[in-house]
PDB file of C-alpha atoms in Angstrom:
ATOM      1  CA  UNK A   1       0.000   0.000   0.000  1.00 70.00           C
ATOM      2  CA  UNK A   2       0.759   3.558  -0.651  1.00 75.00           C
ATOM      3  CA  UNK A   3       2.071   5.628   1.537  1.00 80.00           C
ATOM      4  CA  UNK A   4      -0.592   8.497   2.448  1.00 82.00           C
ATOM      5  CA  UNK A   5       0.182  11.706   1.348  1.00 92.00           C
ATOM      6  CA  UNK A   6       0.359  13.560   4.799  1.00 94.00           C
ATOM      7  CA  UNK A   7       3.148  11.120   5.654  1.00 95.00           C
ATOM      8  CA  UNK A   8       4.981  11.719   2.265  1.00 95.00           C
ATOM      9  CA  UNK A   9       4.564  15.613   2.612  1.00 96.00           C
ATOM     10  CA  UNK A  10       5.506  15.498   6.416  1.00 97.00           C
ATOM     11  CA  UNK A  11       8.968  13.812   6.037  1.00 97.00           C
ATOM     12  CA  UNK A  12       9.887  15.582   3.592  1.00 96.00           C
ATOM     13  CA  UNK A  13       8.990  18.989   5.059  1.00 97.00           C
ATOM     14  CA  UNK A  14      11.176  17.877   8.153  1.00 97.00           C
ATOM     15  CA  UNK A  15      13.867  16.866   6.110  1.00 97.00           C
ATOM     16  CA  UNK A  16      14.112  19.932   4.353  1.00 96.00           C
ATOM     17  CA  UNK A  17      12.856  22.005   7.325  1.00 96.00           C
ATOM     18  CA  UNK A  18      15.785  20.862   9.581  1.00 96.00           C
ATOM     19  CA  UNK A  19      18.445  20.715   7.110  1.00 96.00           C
ATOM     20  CA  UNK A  20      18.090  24.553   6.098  1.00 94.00           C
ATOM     21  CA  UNK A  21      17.786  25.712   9.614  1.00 93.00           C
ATOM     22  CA  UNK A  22      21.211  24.174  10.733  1.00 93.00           C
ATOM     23  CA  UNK A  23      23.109  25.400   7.168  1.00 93.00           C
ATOM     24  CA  UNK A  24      21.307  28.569   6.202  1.00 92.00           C
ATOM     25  CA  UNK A  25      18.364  29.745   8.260  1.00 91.00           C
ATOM     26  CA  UNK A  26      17.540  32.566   5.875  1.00 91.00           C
ATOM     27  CA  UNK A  27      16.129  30.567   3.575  1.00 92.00           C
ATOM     28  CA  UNK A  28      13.366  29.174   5.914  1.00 92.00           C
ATOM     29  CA  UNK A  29      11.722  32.496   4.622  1.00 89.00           C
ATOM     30  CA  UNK A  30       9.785  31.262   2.159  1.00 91.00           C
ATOM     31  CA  UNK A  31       8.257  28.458   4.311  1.00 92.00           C
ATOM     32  CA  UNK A  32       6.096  31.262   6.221  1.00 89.00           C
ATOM     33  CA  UNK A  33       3.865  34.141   5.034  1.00 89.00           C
ATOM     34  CA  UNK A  34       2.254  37.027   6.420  1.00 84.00           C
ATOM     35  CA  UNK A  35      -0.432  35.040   8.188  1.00 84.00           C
ATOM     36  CA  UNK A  36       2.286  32.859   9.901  1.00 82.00           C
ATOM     37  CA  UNK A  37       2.286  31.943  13.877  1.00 79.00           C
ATOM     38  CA  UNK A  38       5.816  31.050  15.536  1.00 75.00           C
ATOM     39  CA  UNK A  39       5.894  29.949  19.219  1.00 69.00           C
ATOM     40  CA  UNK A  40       9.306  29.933  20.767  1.00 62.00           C
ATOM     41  CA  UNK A  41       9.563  29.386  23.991  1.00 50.00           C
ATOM     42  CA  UNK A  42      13.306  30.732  24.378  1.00 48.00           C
ATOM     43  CA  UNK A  43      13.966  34.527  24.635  1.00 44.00           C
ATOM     44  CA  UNK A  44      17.787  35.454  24.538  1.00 43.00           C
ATOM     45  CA  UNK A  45      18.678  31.872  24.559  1.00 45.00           C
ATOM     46  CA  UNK A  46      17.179  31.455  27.836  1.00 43.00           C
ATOM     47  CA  UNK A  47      13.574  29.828  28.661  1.00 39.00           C
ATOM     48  CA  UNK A  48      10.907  31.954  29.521  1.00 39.00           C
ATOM     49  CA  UNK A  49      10.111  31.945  32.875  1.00 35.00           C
ATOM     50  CA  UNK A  50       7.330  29.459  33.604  1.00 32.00           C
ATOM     51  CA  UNK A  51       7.985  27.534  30.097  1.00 28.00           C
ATOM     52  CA  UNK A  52       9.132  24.068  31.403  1.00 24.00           C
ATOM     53  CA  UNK A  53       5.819  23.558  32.928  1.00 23.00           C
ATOM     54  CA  UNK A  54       3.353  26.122  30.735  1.00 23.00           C
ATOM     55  CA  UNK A  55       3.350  25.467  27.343  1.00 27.00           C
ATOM     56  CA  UNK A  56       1.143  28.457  26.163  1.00 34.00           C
ATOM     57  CA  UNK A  57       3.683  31.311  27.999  1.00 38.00           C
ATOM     58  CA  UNK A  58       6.233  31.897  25.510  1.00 65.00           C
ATOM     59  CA  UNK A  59       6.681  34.729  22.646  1.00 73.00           C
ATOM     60  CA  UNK A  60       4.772  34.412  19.993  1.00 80.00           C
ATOM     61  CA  UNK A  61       5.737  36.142  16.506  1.00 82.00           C
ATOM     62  CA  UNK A  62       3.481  36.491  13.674  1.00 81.00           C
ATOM     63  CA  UNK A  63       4.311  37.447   9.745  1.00 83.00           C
ATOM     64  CA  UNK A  64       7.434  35.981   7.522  1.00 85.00           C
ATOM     65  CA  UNK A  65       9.521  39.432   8.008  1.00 85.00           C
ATOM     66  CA  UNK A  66       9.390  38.969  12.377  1.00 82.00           C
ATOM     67  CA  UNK A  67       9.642  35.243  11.897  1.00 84.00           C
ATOM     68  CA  UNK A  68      13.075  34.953   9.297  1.00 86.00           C
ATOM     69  CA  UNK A  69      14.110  37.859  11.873  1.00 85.00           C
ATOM     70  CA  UNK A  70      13.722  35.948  15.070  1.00 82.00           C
ATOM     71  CA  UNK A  71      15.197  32.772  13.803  1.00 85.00           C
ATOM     72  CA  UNK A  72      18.420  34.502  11.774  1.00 87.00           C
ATOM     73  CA  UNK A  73      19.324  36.201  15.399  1.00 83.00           C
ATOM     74  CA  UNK A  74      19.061  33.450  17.440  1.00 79.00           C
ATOM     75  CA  UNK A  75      21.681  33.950  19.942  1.00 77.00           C
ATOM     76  CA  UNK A  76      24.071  30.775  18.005  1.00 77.00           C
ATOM     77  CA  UNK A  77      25.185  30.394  14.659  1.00 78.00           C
ATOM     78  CA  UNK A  78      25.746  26.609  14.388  1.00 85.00           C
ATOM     79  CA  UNK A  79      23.423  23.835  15.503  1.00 88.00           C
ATOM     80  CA  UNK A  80      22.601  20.484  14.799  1.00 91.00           C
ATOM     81  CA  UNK A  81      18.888  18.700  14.923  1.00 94.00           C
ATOM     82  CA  UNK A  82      18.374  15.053  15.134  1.00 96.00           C
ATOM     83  CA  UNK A  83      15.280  13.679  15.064  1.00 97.00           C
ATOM     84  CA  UNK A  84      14.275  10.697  16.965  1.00 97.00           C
ATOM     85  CA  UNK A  85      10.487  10.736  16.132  1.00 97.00           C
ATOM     86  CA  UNK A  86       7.715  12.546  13.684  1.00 97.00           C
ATOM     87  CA  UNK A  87       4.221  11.899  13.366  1.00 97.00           C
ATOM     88  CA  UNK A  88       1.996  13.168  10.622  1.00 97.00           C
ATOM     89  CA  UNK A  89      -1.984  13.706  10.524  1.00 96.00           C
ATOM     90  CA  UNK A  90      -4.174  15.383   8.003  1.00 96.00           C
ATOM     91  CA  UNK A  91      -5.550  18.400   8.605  1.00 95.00           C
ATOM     92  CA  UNK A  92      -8.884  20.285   7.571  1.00 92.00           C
ATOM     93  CA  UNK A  93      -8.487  22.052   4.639  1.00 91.00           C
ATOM     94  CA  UNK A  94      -5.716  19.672   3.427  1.00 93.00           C
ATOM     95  CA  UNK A  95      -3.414  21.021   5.561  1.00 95.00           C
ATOM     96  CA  UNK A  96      -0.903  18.396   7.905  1.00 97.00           C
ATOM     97  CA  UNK A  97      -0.051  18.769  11.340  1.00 97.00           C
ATOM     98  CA  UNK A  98       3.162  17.641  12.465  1.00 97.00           C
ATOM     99  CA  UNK A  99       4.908  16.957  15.442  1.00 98.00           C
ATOM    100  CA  UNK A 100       8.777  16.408  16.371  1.00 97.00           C
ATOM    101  CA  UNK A 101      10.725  15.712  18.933  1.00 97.00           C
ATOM    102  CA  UNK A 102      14.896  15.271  18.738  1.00 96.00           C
ATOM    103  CA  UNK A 103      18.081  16.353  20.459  1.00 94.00           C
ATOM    104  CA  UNK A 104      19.744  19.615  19.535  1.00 90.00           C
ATOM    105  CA  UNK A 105      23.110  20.451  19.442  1.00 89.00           C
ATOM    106  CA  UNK A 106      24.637  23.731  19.961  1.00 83.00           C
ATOM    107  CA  UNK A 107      27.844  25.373  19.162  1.00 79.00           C
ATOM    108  CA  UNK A 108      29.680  26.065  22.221  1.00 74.00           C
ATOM    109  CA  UNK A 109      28.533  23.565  24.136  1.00 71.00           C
ATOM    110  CA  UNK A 110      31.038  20.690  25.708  1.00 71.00           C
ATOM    111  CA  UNK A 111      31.264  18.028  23.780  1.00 76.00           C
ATOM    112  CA  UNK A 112      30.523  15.487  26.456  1.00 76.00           C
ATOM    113  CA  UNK A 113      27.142  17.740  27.005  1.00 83.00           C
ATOM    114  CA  UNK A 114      24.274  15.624  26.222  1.00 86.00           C
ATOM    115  CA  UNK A 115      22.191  17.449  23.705  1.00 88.00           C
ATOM    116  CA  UNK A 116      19.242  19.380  24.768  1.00 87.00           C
ATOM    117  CA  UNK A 117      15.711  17.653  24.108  1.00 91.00           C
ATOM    118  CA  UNK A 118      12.955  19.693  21.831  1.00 91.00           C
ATOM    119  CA  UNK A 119       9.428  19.125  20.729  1.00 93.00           C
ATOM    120  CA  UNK A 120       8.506  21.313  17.822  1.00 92.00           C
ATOM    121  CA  UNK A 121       4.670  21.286  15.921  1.00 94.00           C
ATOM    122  CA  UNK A 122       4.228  22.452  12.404  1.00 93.00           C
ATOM    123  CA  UNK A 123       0.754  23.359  10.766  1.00 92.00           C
ATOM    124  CA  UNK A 124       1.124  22.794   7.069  1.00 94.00           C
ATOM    125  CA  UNK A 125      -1.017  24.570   4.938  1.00 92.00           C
ATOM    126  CA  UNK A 126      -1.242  24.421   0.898  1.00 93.00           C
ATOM    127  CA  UNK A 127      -0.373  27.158  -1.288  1.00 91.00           C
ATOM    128  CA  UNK A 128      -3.355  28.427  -3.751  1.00 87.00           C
ATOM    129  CA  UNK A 129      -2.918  26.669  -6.902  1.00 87.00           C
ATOM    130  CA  UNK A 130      -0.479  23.528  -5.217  1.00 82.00           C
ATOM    131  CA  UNK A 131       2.909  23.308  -5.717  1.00 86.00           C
ATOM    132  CA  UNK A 132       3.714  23.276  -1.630  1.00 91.00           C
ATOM    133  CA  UNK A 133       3.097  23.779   1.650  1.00 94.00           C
ATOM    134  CA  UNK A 134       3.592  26.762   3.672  1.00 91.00           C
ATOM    135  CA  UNK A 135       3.786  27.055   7.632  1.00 91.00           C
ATOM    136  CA  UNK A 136       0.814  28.159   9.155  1.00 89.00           C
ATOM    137  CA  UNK A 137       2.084  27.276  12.991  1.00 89.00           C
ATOM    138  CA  UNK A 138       5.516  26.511  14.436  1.00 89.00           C
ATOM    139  CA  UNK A 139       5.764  25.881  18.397  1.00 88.00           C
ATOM    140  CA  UNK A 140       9.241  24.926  19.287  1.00 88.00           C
ATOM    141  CA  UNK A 141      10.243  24.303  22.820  1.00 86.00           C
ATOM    142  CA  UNK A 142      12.731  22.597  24.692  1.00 85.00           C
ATOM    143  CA  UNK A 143      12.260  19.398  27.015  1.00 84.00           C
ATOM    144  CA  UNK A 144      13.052  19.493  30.576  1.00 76.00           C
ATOM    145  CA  UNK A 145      13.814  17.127  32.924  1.00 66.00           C
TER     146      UNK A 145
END
């Protein structure tokens, strides 16, 4: 049997999601648009206070230009994802939800650090006339304890 479409277009979203944000994060630009919701629950490198236990406290940044801005000055230049696990589901309008989790390495840390643990969610959306998917959500947040 086939694989179903959502699963398809959800790997290889991650793949190519991932691999531009640890080599060139300007060019996760296109992925958003105007209408575009970004969660991060990291300010300055630094959790927001309450966000290990509260997942809905955290900055939240709307429109492609405040997004690509927020993600180019992230407080590191180099960083690695791995992901351990990814779930796709199919979403109304033919959108697809999905959800990661991984380890994350950053520059400067020790190398005998153990990487940090992240969740992230993505709501794809289509663009008008196919061809893609743009993000309509993005939560990110990091895994404690």
């Amino acid at each position: 049997m086939a694989e179903p479409q959502f699963e398809t277009v959800g790997k290889a979203f991650v793949a190519h999601y991932y691999q531009a944000f640890d080599t060139n994060r300007a060019g996760l630009g296109s992925l958003y648009q105007d209408q575009s919701m970004y969660l991060n629950l990291l300010r300055e490198g630094r959790c927001v206070s309450g966000c290990p236990r509260l997942s809905w406290e955290g900055e939240k940044i709307q429109g492609q230009a405040n997004i690509l801005n927020k993600l180019t000055s992230l407080p590191f230049q180099q960083v690695a994802h791995q992901v351990t696990s990814m779930d796709s589901h199919p979403t109304a309008g033919d959108g697809v939800l999905v959800h990661v989790c991984g380890n994350l390495k950053v520059e400067g840390e020790a190398e005998d650090r153990p990487p940090l643990k992240y969740s992230q969610t993505f709501v794809l959306m289509p663009l008008p006339g196919g061809g893609g998917f743009w993000v309509l959500n993005d939560i990110f947040r990091l895994n404690y304890g």
